[in-house]
């Protein structure tokens, strides 16, 4: 049954020991080690490093116009940095875990405006909806890529879906372009993310939305065209945006749309989800390449997606440590913990999942 309205409810956790024990053990870790759950100097240094590199590359490619092959490499690097800033800076900031300062969390969260997307729309789509209703068809906007992709069994299947595991990789390159130029506006004008209404925006919110969009268009479209010409800008922008979109899409999709993750539907006419919220998050989420320190550093710990979904207000720098606690708790309560040892294993599983959704 597909959810249309209202949003589903999770099993009452009153008397549940699993989620309470999870929180107790994780809190005990921070207390025993006298650590804050937010980001530290290493994260803040990484944020400065990524933004400095991004701005330096922008200035060089726009104002100093290197030879074509160098310019293309710099645009590719800017695309990678766009994704890295999103993963490491904006994402933690949006969840309030970048810093113990509310001011710096807001600065980090709103940094996504400088990359073309709206922080306001992201907060509604990701923090409020995706993190609550993960993998629930009709509510979780992250799996609503219809009609081009069928991500779960309850979505309608079309003949073209037989090939979706092949053409999906090109579609992923379009993510940032569609996000920046289309989906933000769809949410803004409809005042909804899917079926879920967006909280009424204040005058400041409206102002911030439009200023951010106009500012991005000036810096990333108008000024570069003026400096280097339309064709050179178009090629460079497409290289940047398509690479960023591909990286962003792949990392986020590996977390939820693989063979092992679940796509729960509400029970009967009750509109209730069978499991409590914590177990729902674990069953709909997967980790990958958690032993690979480089991948963990680049993707802002989003390969520890289970830890992130259970404790979004804890900075990703702590995920390797608390993952051991969460694994042990899952073992103790006989809750399945989904993990792929290598990133390529998760990529293959994602492709096989899409192939199955296209043919089954």
Coordinates of C-alpha atoms in Angstrom, one line a residue:
X1 CA 0.0 0.0 0.0
X2 CA 1.4 3.4 -1.0
X3 CA 1.2 6.1 1.6
X4 CA -0.7 9.2 0.4
X5 CA -1.8 11.0 3.6
X6 CA -1.2 11.4 6.4
X7 CA 2.3 10.5 7.3
X8 CA 2.7 7.1 8.9
X9 CA 3.3 6.5 12.6
X10 CA 5.9 4.3 14.2
X11 CA 5.4 1.6 16.8
X12 CA 5.1 3.1 20.3
X13 CA 8.5 2.8 21.9
X14 CA 7.2 3.1 25.5
X15 CA 8.7 0.2 27.4
X16 CA 11.2 -0.5 24.5
X17 CA 14.7 -1.2 25.8
X18 CA 16.6 -1.3 22.5
X19 CA 16.6 2.4 21.7
X20 CA 17.0 3.4 25.3
X21 CA 20.0 1.0 25.7
X22 CA 21.5 2.4 22.5
X23 CA 21.3 5.9 23.8
X24 CA 22.6 5.0 27.2
X25 CA 25.7 3.2 25.9
X26 CA 26.5 5.9 23.4
X27 CA 26.1 8.7 26.0
X28 CA 28.2 6.7 28.4
X29 CA 31.0 6.6 25.8
X30 CA 31.1 10.4 25.6
X31 CA 30.9 10.8 29.3
X32 CA 33.6 8.3 30.1
X33 CA 35.9 9.8 27.5
X34 CA 35.0 13.4 28.4
X35 CA 34.3 14.2 24.7
X36 CA 31.8 16.5 23.1
X37 CA 29.5 14.9 20.5
X38 CA 30.1 17.8 18.1
X39 CA 32.9 18.4 15.6
X40 CA 36.5 19.3 16.7
X41 CA 39.5 21.1 15.2
X42 CA 40.1 18.3 12.7
X43 CA 36.6 18.9 11.2
X44 CA 36.9 22.7 11.3
X45 CA 40.3 22.5 9.6
X46 CA 38.9 20.3 6.9
X47 CA 36.0 22.8 6.3
X48 CA 38.5 25.6 5.9
X49 CA 40.7 23.5 3.7
X50 CA 37.9 22.5 1.3
X51 CA 36.4 26.0 1.1
X52 CA 39.9 27.5 0.5
X53 CA 40.6 25.1 -2.3
X54 CA 37.2 25.7 -3.9
X55 CA 37.5 29.5 -3.8
X56 CA 41.1 29.3 -5.1
X57 CA 40.2 27.1 -8.0
X58 CA 37.2 29.3 -8.8
X59 CA 39.4 32.4 -8.9
X60 CA 42.0 30.8 -11.0
X61 CA 39.7 29.2 -13.6
X62 CA 37.5 32.3 -13.9
X63 CA 40.0 35.2 -13.7
X64 CA 43.2 33.7 -14.9
X65 CA 41.8 31.3 -17.5
X66 CA 44.4 28.5 -17.8
X67 CA 44.7 26.3 -20.9
X68 CA 41.7 24.1 -21.6
X69 CA 42.9 20.9 -20.1
X70 CA 44.0 22.5 -16.9
X71 CA 40.7 24.4 -16.7
X72 CA 38.7 21.2 -17.1
X73 CA 40.8 19.5 -14.4
X74 CA 40.1 22.4 -12.1
X75 CA 36.4 22.3 -12.8
X76 CA 36.4 18.5 -12.1
X77 CA 38.2 19.2 -8.8
X78 CA 35.6 21.9 -8.0
X79 CA 32.9 19.3 -8.6
X80 CA 34.6 16.9 -6.1
X81 CA 34.9 19.7 -3.6
X82 CA 31.2 20.7 -4.0
X83 CA 30.3 17.1 -2.9
X84 CA 33.0 17.1 -0.2
X85 CA 31.8 20.4 1.3
X86 CA 28.2 19.1 1.2
X87 CA 29.2 15.9 3.0
X88 CA 31.5 17.4 5.6
X89 CA 30.4 20.9 6.2
X90 CA 26.8 21.5 5.2
X91 CA 25.6 18.1 6.4
X92 CA 27.0 18.2 9.9
X93 CA 26.0 21.9 10.2
X94 CA 22.4 21.1 9.1
X95 CA 22.2 18.5 11.8
X96 CA 23.7 20.8 14.5
X97 CA 26.7 18.6 14.9
X98 CA 29.4 20.7 13.2
X99 CA 30.1 22.7 16.3
X100 CA 28.8 23.3 19.8
X101 CA 28.1 26.9 18.6
X102 CA 24.7 27.4 17.1
X103 CA 26.1 30.3 15.1
X104 CA 28.8 28.2 13.4
X105 CA 26.3 25.4 12.8
X106 CA 24.1 27.8 10.9
X107 CA 27.0 29.1 8.9
X108 CA 28.0 25.5 8.0
X109 CA 24.4 24.6 7.1
X110 CA 23.9 27.7 5.0
X111 CA 27.2 27.0 3.1
X112 CA 25.1 24.9 0.8
X113 CA 23.6 28.1 -0.6
X114 CA 27.1 28.9 -2.0
X115 CA 27.0 25.6 -3.9
X116 CA 23.6 26.4 -5.5
X117 CA 21.1 24.5 -3.3
X118 CA 18.7 26.0 -0.8
X119 CA 19.5 25.2 2.9
X120 CA 15.9 25.8 3.8
X121 CA 14.6 23.2 1.3
X122 CA 17.3 20.8 2.3
X123 CA 16.4 21.0 5.9
X124 CA 12.8 20.1 5.2
X125 CA 13.6 17.4 2.6
X126 CA 16.5 15.7 4.5
X127 CA 16.5 16.5 8.2
X128 CA 12.8 16.4 8.8
X129 CA 11.4 14.0 6.2
X130 CA 14.1 11.6 5.1
X131 CA 15.5 11.1 8.6
X132 CA 12.1 10.3 9.9
X133 CA 10.4 8.3 7.1
X134 CA 13.5 6.6 5.6
X135 CA 12.6 4.4 2.6
X136 CA 8.9 4.8 3.0
X137 CA 7.4 5.1 -0.5
X138 CA 5.3 8.2 -1.0
X139 CA 6.9 10.1 1.9
X140 CA 10.7 9.8 1.6
X141 CA 11.6 12.1 -1.2
X142 CA 15.0 10.5 -1.7
X143 CA 13.5 7.4 -3.3
X144 CA 11.0 9.5 -5.4
X145 CA 12.8 9.5 -8.8
X146 CA 9.8 8.6 -10.8
X147 CA 9.1 7.8 -13.6
X148 CA 12.7 7.3 -14.7
X149 CA 13.7 5.0 -11.7
X150 CA 11.8 2.4 -9.7
X151 CA 13.6 2.3 -6.4
X152 CA 11.2 0.0 -4.3
X153 CA 8.6 -2.7 -4.9
X154 CA 5.6 -0.5 -4.2
X155 CA 6.4 1.9 -7.1
X156 CA 4.8 1.4 -10.5
X157 CA 7.0 -0.5 -13.0
X158 CA 7.5 0.7 -16.6
X159 CA 9.2 -1.1 -19.5
X160 CA 12.1 1.3 -19.4
X161 CA 12.9 0.2 -15.9
X162 CA 14.4 -3.0 -17.3
X163 CA 17.4 -0.9 -18.2
X164 CA 17.5 1.4 -15.2
X165 CA 20.6 -0.3 -13.7
X166 CA 22.4 0.8 -16.9
X167 CA 21.2 4.3 -17.5
X168 CA 21.0 5.3 -13.8
X169 CA 24.6 6.3 -13.8
X170 CA 24.0 9.1 -16.3
X171 CA 20.9 10.2 -14.4
X172 CA 22.9 10.6 -11.3
X173 CA 25.2 13.1 -13.0
X174 CA 22.0 15.3 -13.4
X175 CA 21.3 15.5 -9.7
X176 CA 22.9 18.9 -8.8
X177 CA 21.7 20.6 -12.0
X178 CA 18.1 19.5 -11.4
X179 CA 18.4 20.3 -7.7
X180 CA 19.8 23.8 -8.3
X181 CA 17.5 24.8 -11.2
X182 CA 14.3 22.8 -10.6
X183 CA 13.5 20.8 -7.5
X184 CA 14.2 23.6 -5.0
X185 CA 11.7 25.8 -6.8
X186 CA 9.1 23.0 -6.9
X187 CA 9.3 22.6 -3.1
X188 CA 9.3 26.4 -2.6
X189 CA 6.2 27.1 -4.7
X190 CA 4.2 24.0 -3.8
X191 CA 5.2 24.5 -0.1
X192 CA 5.5 20.7 0.2
X193 CA 8.2 18.0 0.0
X194 CA 6.2 15.2 -1.6
X195 CA 3.0 15.0 0.5
X196 CA 4.5 16.7 3.6
X197 CA 3.8 20.4 4.0
X198 CA 6.8 22.7 4.6
X199 CA 6.7 24.8 7.7
X200 CA 5.6 28.3 6.8
X201 CA 8.5 30.4 5.8
X202 CA 9.2 33.7 7.4
X203 CA 9.9 36.9 5.5
X204 CA 13.6 36.4 6.2
X205 CA 13.4 32.8 4.9
X206 CA 11.9 34.0 1.6
X207 CA 14.6 36.7 1.3
X208 CA 17.4 34.3 2.1
X209 CA 16.1 31.8 -0.5
X210 CA 16.1 34.3 -3.3
X211 CA 19.3 36.1 -2.4
X212 CA 21.1 32.7 -2.3
X213 CA 19.8 31.7 -5.7
X214 CA 20.5 35.0 -7.3
X215 CA 24.0 35.2 -5.8
X216 CA 24.8 31.7 -7.0
X217 CA 23.6 32.5 -10.6
X218 CA 25.7 35.6 -10.6
X219 CA 28.9 33.9 -9.4
X220 CA 28.6 30.7 -11.3
X221 CA 26.8 31.7 -14.5
X222 CA 26.8 35.4 -15.2
X223 CA 30.4 36.3 -14.1
X224 CA 32.1 33.3 -15.7
X225 CA 30.3 33.9 -19.0
X226 CA 31.4 37.5 -19.0
X227 CA 35.0 36.4 -18.2
X228 CA 35.5 33.4 -20.4
X229 CA 32.6 33.2 -22.8
X230 CA 29.5 31.1 -23.0
X231 CA 30.9 27.9 -24.5
X232 CA 33.8 27.7 -22.2
X233 CA 31.6 28.4 -19.2
X234 CA 29.0 25.8 -20.3
X235 CA 31.6 23.1 -20.7
X236 CA 33.3 23.9 -17.4
X237 CA 30.0 24.2 -15.5
X238 CA 28.7 20.9 -16.8
X239 CA 32.0 19.1 -15.8
X240 CA 31.7 20.6 -12.3
X241 CA 28.0 20.0 -11.8
X242 CA 27.8 16.5 -13.4
X243 CA 30.8 15.2 -11.4
X244 CA 29.4 16.6 -8.2
X245 CA 25.9 15.2 -8.9
X246 CA 27.3 11.8 -9.6
X247 CA 29.4 11.6 -6.4
X248 CA 26.5 13.0 -4.3
X249 CA 24.0 10.6 -5.7
X250 CA 26.1 7.5 -5.4
X251 CA 27.1 8.1 -1.8
X252 CA 23.6 8.8 -0.7
X253 CA 22.0 5.9 -2.6
X254 CA 24.5 3.3 -1.3
X255 CA 23.1 4.1 2.1
X256 CA 19.5 3.0 1.5
X257 CA 18.8 1.5 -1.9
X258 CA 20.8 -1.8 -1.9
X259 CA 19.7 -5.4 -1.8
X260 CA 19.7 -5.8 1.9
X261 CA 17.8 -2.7 3.0
X262 CA 14.0 -2.7 3.6
X263 CA 11.2 -0.6 2.2
X264 CA 8.5 -0.9 4.9
X265 CA 4.9 -0.1 4.2
X266 CA 2.2 0.9 6.7
X267 CA 0.1 -1.9 8.1
X268 CA -3.5 -2.2 6.8
X269 CA -5.6 0.9 7.4
X270 CA -3.8 1.9 10.5
X271 CA -1.0 3.8 8.7
X272 CA 1.4 2.4 11.3
X273 CA 4.9 1.1 10.7
X274 CA 5.5 -2.3 12.2
X275 CA 8.8 -1.4 14.0
X276 CA 9.8 1.3 16.4
X277 CA 11.7 4.2 14.9
X278 CA 15.3 3.0 15.8
X279 CA 14.8 -0.4 14.4
X280 CA 13.2 1.1 11.3
X281 CA 16.3 3.2 10.7
X282 CA 18.7 0.2 11.0
X283 CA 16.6 -2.0 8.7
X284 CA 16.4 0.7 6.0
X285 CA 20.1 1.8 6.1
X286 CA 23.4 0.3 5.2
X287 CA 27.1 1.1 5.9
X288 CA 30.0 0.6 3.5
X289 CA 33.8 0.7 3.5
X290 CA 33.9 1.7 7.2
X291 CA 37.6 0.6 7.5
X292 CA 38.7 2.8 4.6
X293 CA 39.9 6.0 6.3
X294 CA 40.2 8.0 3.1
X295 CA 36.7 7.3 2.0
X296 CA 35.4 8.1 5.5
X297 CA 37.4 11.4 5.5
X298 CA 36.1 12.4 2.0
X299 CA 32.5 11.6 2.4
X300 CA 32.1 13.0 5.9
X301 CA 31.4 9.7 7.6
X302 CA 28.4 9.1 5.5
X303 CA 29.6 5.5 4.9
X304 CA 28.6 5.1 8.6
X305 CA 25.0 5.8 7.6
X306 CA 23.5 3.6 10.4
X307 CA 25.3 5.6 13.1
X308 CA 24.2 8.8 11.4
X309 CA 20.5 7.9 11.2
X310 CA 20.4 6.8 14.8
X311 CA 22.4 9.8 16.1
X312 CA 22.2 12.6 13.5
X313 CA 23.2 15.2 16.1
X314 CA 26.5 13.5 16.7
X315 CA 29.3 14.6 14.4
X316 CA 30.6 12.1 11.9
X317 CA 34.1 12.3 13.4
X318 CA 32.8 10.1 16.2
X319 CA 31.1 7.4 14.0
X320 CA 34.0 4.9 13.9
X321 CA 34.1 4.8 17.7
X322 CA 30.3 4.6 18.3
X323 CA 29.8 2.1 15.5
X324 CA 31.4 -0.6 17.7
X325 CA 28.9 0.3 20.4
X326 CA 26.0 0.2 18.1
X327 CA 27.1 -3.1 16.5
X328 CA 27.4 -4.7 19.9
X329 CA 23.9 -3.5 21.0
X330 CA 22.4 -4.8 17.7
X331 CA 24.0 -8.2 18.5
X332 CA 22.7 -8.2 22.0
X333 CA 19.1 -7.4 20.8
X334 CA 19.2 -9.6 17.7
X335 CA 18.8 -6.6 15.3
X336 CA 20.4 -7.0 11.9
X337 CA 23.2 -4.5 11.1
X338 CA 23.8 -4.2 7.4
X339 CA 27.3 -3.4 6.2
X340 CA 29.3 -3.8 3.0
X341 CA 33.1 -4.2 3.6
X342 CA 34.1 -2.3 0.4
X343 CA 32.5 0.5 -1.5
X344 CA 32.5 -1.5 -4.7
X345 CA 30.5 -4.2 -3.0
X346 CA 27.8 -1.6 -2.1
X347 CA 27.9 -0.2 -5.7
X348 CA 27.3 -3.7 -7.1
X349 CA 24.5 -4.3 -4.6
X350 CA 22.9 -1.0 -5.6
X351 CA 23.0 -2.0 -9.3
X352 CA 21.6 -5.4 -8.6
X353 CA 18.8 -3.9 -6.5
X354 CA 17.9 -1.6 -9.4
X355 CA 18.0 -4.5 -11.8
X356 CA 15.7 -6.5 -9.6
X357 CA 13.3 -3.5 -9.3
X358 CA 13.3 -3.2 -13.1
X359 CA 12.4 -6.9 -13.8
X360 CA 10.7 -8.3 -10.7

